[in-house]
Short mmCIF file of C-alpha atoms in Angstrom, two decimals:
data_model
loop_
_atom_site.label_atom_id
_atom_site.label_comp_id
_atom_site.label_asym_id
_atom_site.label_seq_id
_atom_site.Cartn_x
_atom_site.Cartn_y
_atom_site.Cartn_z
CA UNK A 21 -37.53 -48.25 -79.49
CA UNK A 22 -34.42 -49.18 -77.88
CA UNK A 23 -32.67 -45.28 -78.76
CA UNK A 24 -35.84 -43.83 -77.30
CA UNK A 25 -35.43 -46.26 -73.97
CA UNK A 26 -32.32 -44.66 -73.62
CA UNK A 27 -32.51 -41.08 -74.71
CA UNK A 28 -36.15 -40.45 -75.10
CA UNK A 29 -36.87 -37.58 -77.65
CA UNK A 30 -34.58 -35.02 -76.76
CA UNK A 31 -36.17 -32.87 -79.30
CA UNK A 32 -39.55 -32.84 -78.01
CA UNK A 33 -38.29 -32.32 -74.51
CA UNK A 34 -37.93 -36.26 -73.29
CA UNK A 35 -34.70 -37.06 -72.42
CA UNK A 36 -36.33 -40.20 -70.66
CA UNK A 37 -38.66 -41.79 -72.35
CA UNK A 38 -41.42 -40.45 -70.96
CA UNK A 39 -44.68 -42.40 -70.39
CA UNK A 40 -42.40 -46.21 -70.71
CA UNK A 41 -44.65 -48.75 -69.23
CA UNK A 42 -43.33 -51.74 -67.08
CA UNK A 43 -43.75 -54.42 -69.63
CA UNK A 44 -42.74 -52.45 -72.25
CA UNK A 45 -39.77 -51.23 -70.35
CA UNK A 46 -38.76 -54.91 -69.34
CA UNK A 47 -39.04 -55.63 -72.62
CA UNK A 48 -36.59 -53.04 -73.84
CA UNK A 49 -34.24 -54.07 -71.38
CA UNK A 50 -33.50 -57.64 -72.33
CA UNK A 51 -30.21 -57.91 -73.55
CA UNK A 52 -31.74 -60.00 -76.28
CA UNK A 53 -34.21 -57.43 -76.85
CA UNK A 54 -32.08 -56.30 -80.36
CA UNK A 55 -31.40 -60.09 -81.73
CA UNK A 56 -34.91 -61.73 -81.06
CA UNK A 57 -37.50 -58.83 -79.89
CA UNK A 58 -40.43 -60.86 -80.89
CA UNK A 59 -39.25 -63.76 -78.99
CA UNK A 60 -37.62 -62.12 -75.88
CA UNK A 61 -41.67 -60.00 -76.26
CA UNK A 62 -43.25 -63.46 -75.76
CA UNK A 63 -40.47 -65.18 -72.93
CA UNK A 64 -41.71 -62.06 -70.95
CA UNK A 65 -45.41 -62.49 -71.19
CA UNK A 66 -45.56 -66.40 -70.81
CA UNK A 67 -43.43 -65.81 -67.73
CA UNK A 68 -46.28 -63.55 -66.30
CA UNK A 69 -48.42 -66.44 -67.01
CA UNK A 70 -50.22 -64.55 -70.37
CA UNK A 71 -51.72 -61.96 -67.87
CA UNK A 72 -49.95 -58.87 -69.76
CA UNK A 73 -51.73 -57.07 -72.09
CA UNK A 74 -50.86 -53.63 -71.56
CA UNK A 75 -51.71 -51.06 -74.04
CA UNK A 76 -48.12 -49.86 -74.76
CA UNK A 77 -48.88 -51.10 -78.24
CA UNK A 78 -52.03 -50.15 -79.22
CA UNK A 79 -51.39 -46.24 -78.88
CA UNK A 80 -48.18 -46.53 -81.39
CA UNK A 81 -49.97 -48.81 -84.09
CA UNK A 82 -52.23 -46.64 -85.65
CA UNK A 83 -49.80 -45.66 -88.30
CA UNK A 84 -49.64 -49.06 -89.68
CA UNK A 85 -52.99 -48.46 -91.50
CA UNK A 86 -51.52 -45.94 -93.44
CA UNK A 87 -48.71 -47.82 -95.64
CA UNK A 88 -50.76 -50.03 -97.62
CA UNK A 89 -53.93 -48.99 -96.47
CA UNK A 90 -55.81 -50.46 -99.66
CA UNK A 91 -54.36 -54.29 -98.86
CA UNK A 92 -55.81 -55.75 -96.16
CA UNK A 93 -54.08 -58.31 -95.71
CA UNK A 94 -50.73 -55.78 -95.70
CA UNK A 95 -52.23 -54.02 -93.25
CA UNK A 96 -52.55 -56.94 -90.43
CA UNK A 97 -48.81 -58.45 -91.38
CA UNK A 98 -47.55 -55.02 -90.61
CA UNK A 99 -49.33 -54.22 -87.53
CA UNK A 100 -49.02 -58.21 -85.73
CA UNK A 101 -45.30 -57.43 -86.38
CA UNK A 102 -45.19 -53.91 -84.80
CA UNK A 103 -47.38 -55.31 -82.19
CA UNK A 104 -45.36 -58.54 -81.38
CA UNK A 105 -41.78 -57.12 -80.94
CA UNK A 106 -42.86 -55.81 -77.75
CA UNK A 107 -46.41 -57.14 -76.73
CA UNK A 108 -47.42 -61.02 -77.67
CA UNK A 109 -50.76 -61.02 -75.93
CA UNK A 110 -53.34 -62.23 -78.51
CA UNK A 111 -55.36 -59.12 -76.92
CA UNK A 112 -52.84 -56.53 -77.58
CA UNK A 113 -52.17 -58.03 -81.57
CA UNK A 114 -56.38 -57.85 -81.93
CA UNK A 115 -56.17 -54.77 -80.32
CA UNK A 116 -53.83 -53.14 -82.89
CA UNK A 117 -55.96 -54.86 -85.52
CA UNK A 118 -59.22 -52.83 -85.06
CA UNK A 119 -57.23 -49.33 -84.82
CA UNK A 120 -55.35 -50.50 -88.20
CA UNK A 121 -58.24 -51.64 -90.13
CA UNK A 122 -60.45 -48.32 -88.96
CA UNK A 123 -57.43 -46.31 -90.03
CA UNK A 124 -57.44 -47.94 -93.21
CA UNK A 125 -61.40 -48.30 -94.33
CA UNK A 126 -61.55 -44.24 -93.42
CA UNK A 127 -58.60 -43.91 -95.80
CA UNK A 128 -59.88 -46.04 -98.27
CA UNK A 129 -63.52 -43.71 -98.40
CA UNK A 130 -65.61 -46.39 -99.03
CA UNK A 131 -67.79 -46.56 -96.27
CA UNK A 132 -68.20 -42.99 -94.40
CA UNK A 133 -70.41 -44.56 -91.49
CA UNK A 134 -68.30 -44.83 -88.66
CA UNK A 135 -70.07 -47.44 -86.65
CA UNK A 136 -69.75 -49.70 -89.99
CA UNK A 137 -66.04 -49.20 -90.06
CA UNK A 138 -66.01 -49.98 -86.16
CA UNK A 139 -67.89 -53.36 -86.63
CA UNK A 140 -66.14 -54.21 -89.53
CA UNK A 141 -63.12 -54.36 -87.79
CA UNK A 142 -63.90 -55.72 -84.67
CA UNK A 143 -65.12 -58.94 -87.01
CA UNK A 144 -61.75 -58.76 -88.71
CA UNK A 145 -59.94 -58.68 -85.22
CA UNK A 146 -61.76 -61.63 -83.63
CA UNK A 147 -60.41 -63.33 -85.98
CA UNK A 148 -57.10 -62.18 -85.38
CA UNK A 149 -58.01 -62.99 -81.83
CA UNK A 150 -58.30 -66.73 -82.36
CA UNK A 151 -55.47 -67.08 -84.93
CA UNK A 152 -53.22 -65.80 -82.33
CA UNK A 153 -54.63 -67.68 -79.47
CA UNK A 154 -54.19 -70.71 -81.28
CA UNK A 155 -49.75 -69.79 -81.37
CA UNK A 156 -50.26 -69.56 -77.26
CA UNK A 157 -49.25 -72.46 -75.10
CA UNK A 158 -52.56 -74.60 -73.44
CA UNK A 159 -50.99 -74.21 -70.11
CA UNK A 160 -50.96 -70.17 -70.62
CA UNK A 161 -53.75 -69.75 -72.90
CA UNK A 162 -57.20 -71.92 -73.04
CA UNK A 163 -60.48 -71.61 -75.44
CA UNK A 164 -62.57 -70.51 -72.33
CA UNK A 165 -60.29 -67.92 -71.90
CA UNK A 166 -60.62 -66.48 -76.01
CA UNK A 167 -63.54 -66.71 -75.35
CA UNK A 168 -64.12 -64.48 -72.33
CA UNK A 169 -61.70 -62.48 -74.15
CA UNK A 170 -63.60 -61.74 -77.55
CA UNK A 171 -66.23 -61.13 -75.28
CA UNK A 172 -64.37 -58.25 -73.60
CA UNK A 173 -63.35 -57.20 -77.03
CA UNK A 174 -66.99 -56.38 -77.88
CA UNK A 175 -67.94 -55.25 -75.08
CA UNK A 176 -65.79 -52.56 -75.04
CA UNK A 177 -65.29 -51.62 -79.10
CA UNK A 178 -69.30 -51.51 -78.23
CA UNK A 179 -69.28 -49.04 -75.27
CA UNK A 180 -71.27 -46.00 -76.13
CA UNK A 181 -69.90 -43.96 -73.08
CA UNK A 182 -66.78 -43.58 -71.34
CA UNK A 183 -68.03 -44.29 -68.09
CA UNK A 184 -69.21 -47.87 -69.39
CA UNK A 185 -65.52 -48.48 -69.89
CA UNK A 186 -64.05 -47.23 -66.47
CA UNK A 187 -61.20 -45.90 -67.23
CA UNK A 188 -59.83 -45.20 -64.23
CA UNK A 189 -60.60 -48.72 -62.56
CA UNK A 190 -57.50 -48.71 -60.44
CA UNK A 191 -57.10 -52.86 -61.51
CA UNK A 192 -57.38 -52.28 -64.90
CA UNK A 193 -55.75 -49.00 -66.20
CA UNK A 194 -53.20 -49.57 -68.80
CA UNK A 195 -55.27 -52.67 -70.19
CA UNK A 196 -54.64 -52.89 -73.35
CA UNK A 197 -58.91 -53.19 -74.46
CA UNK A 198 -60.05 -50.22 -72.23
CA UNK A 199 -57.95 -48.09 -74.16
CA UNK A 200 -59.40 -49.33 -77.40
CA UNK A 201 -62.70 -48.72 -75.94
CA UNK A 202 -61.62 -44.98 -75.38
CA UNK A 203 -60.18 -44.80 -78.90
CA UNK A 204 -63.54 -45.69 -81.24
CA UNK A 205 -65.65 -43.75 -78.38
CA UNK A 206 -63.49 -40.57 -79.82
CA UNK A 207 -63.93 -41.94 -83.45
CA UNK A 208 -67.56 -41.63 -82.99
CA UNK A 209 -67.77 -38.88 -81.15
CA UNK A 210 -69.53 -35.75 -82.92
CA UNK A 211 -68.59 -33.03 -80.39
CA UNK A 212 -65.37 -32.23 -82.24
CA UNK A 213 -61.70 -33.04 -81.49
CA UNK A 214 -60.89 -30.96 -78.51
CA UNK A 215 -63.98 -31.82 -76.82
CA UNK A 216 -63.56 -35.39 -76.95
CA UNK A 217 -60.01 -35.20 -75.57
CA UNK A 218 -60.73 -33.44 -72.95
CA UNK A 219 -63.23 -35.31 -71.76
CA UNK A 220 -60.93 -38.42 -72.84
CA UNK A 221 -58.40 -36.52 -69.89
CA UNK A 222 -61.12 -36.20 -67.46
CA UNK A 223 -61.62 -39.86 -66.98
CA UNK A 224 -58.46 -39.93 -65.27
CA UNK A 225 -56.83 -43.83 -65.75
CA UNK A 226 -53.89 -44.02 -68.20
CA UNK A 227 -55.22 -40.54 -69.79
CA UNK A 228 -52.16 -40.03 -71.98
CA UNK A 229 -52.23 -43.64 -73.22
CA UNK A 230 -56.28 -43.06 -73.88
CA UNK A 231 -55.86 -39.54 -75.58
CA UNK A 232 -53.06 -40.60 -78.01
CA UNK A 233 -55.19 -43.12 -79.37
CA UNK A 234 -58.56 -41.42 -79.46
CA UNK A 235 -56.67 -38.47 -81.00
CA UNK A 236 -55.46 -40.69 -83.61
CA UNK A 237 -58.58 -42.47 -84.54
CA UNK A 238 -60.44 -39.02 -84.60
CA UNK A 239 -57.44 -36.83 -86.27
CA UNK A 240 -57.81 -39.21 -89.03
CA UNK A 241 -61.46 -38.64 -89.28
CA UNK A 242 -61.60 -35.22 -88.96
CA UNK A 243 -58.02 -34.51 -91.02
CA UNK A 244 -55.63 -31.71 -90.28
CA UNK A 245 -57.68 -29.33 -90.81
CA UNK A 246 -60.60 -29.88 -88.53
CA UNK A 247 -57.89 -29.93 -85.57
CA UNK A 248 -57.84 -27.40 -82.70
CA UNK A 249 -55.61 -24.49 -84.65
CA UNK A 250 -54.67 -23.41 -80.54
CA UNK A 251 -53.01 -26.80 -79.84
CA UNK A 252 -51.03 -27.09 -82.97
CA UNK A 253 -49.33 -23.43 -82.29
CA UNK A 254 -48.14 -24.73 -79.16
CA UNK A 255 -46.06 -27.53 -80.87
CA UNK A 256 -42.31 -26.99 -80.80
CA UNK A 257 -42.57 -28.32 -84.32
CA UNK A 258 -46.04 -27.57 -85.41
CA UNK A 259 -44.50 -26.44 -88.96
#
């Protein structure tokens, strides 16, 4: 995190780390970041008063589902951790939870019904929701407020359109459960994979943030294969 901060991916054409968020960027910046990330991660957000939770973390987590993918409780350890070092908003960690735990079920081929997997880990991430809640200072974090929270949560892992979850609500882009919402819509969606980004990228708000995750929640439906063949010869490193 820190190398791409300061020299993007030079390879891929970023030579600034293109797409850095503010609280992810403050983050980064600490000079304690390197020692104590997880810590410096929560100083940050209890000094906005536990109002961050950005979705700079939830678009880079859906990899943790793969290592492991048949232990559960591997799985969650992994992705709290990736989650934490730069986001400690018990939103952001249940957040990463559902993407993880979808990531994992559909690689585990148990259960093929998508909405299944979906509710399944929504359950698994409330929980996660109230375990972390219960780390957060009172005077930063109260029940009422996990509460109005897991409510949230639902509403949007629940939203069966994207205009339910308005993206581009100019209060609210970048938060951290909106972009969820835009990443199961995708991993339900039956139009195909270019279809559903695009009209990801129509909804305007934090598009890029929206489409990374909904292509990564669908991508792992679909597999390689099923993937526009158009986009992927347009990589500079599609080999």
């Amino acid at each position: 995190l820190v190398t791409w901060r300061e020299t993007g991916f030079a390879e891929l054409g970023d030579e600034s780390a293109a797409g850095l968020g503010a609280h992810t960027k403050a983050v980064l910046q600490d000079p304690e970041f390197v020692s104590r990330p997880a810590d410096v991660a929560r100083a940050h957000w209890a000094g906005k008063k536990g109002t961050a939770a950005a979705n700079g973390s939830v678009m880079r987590t859906a990899i943790t589902g793969v290592p492991y993918f048949f232990d559960r409780d591997a799985v969650l350890a992994t992705t709290a951790a990736m989650c934490r070092v730069t986001h400690s908003d018990p939103r952001c960690v249940a957040s990463c939870a559902v993407v993880a735990i979808c990531v994992s079920e559909i690689l585990r081929g148990v259960e093929t019904d998508m909405q299944s997997i979906i509710e399944h880990a929504v359950e698994v991430a409330v929980g996660v929701l109230h375990e972390e809640a219960t780390a957060v200072a009172k005077d930063v974090w109260s029940d009422e407020v996990t509460a109005t929270c897991e409510a949230e949560l639902r509403a949007c892992a629940a939203a069966t359109t994207l205009r339910e979850l308005e993206l581009d609500s100019p209060h609210e882009i970048g938060y951290t459960f909106k972009c969820l919402g835009a990443g199961l819509w995708a991993l339900r969606c039956d139009d195909g994979f270019a279809s559903a980004i695009r009209m990801i990228t129509a909804e305007a708000g934090d598009a890029d943030t929206n489409g990374a995750l909904g292509g990564a929640l669908l991508g792992c439906r679909l597999g390689f294969s099923q993937l526009p063949q158009e986009w992927i010869a347009q990589l500079p490193h599609r080999t």
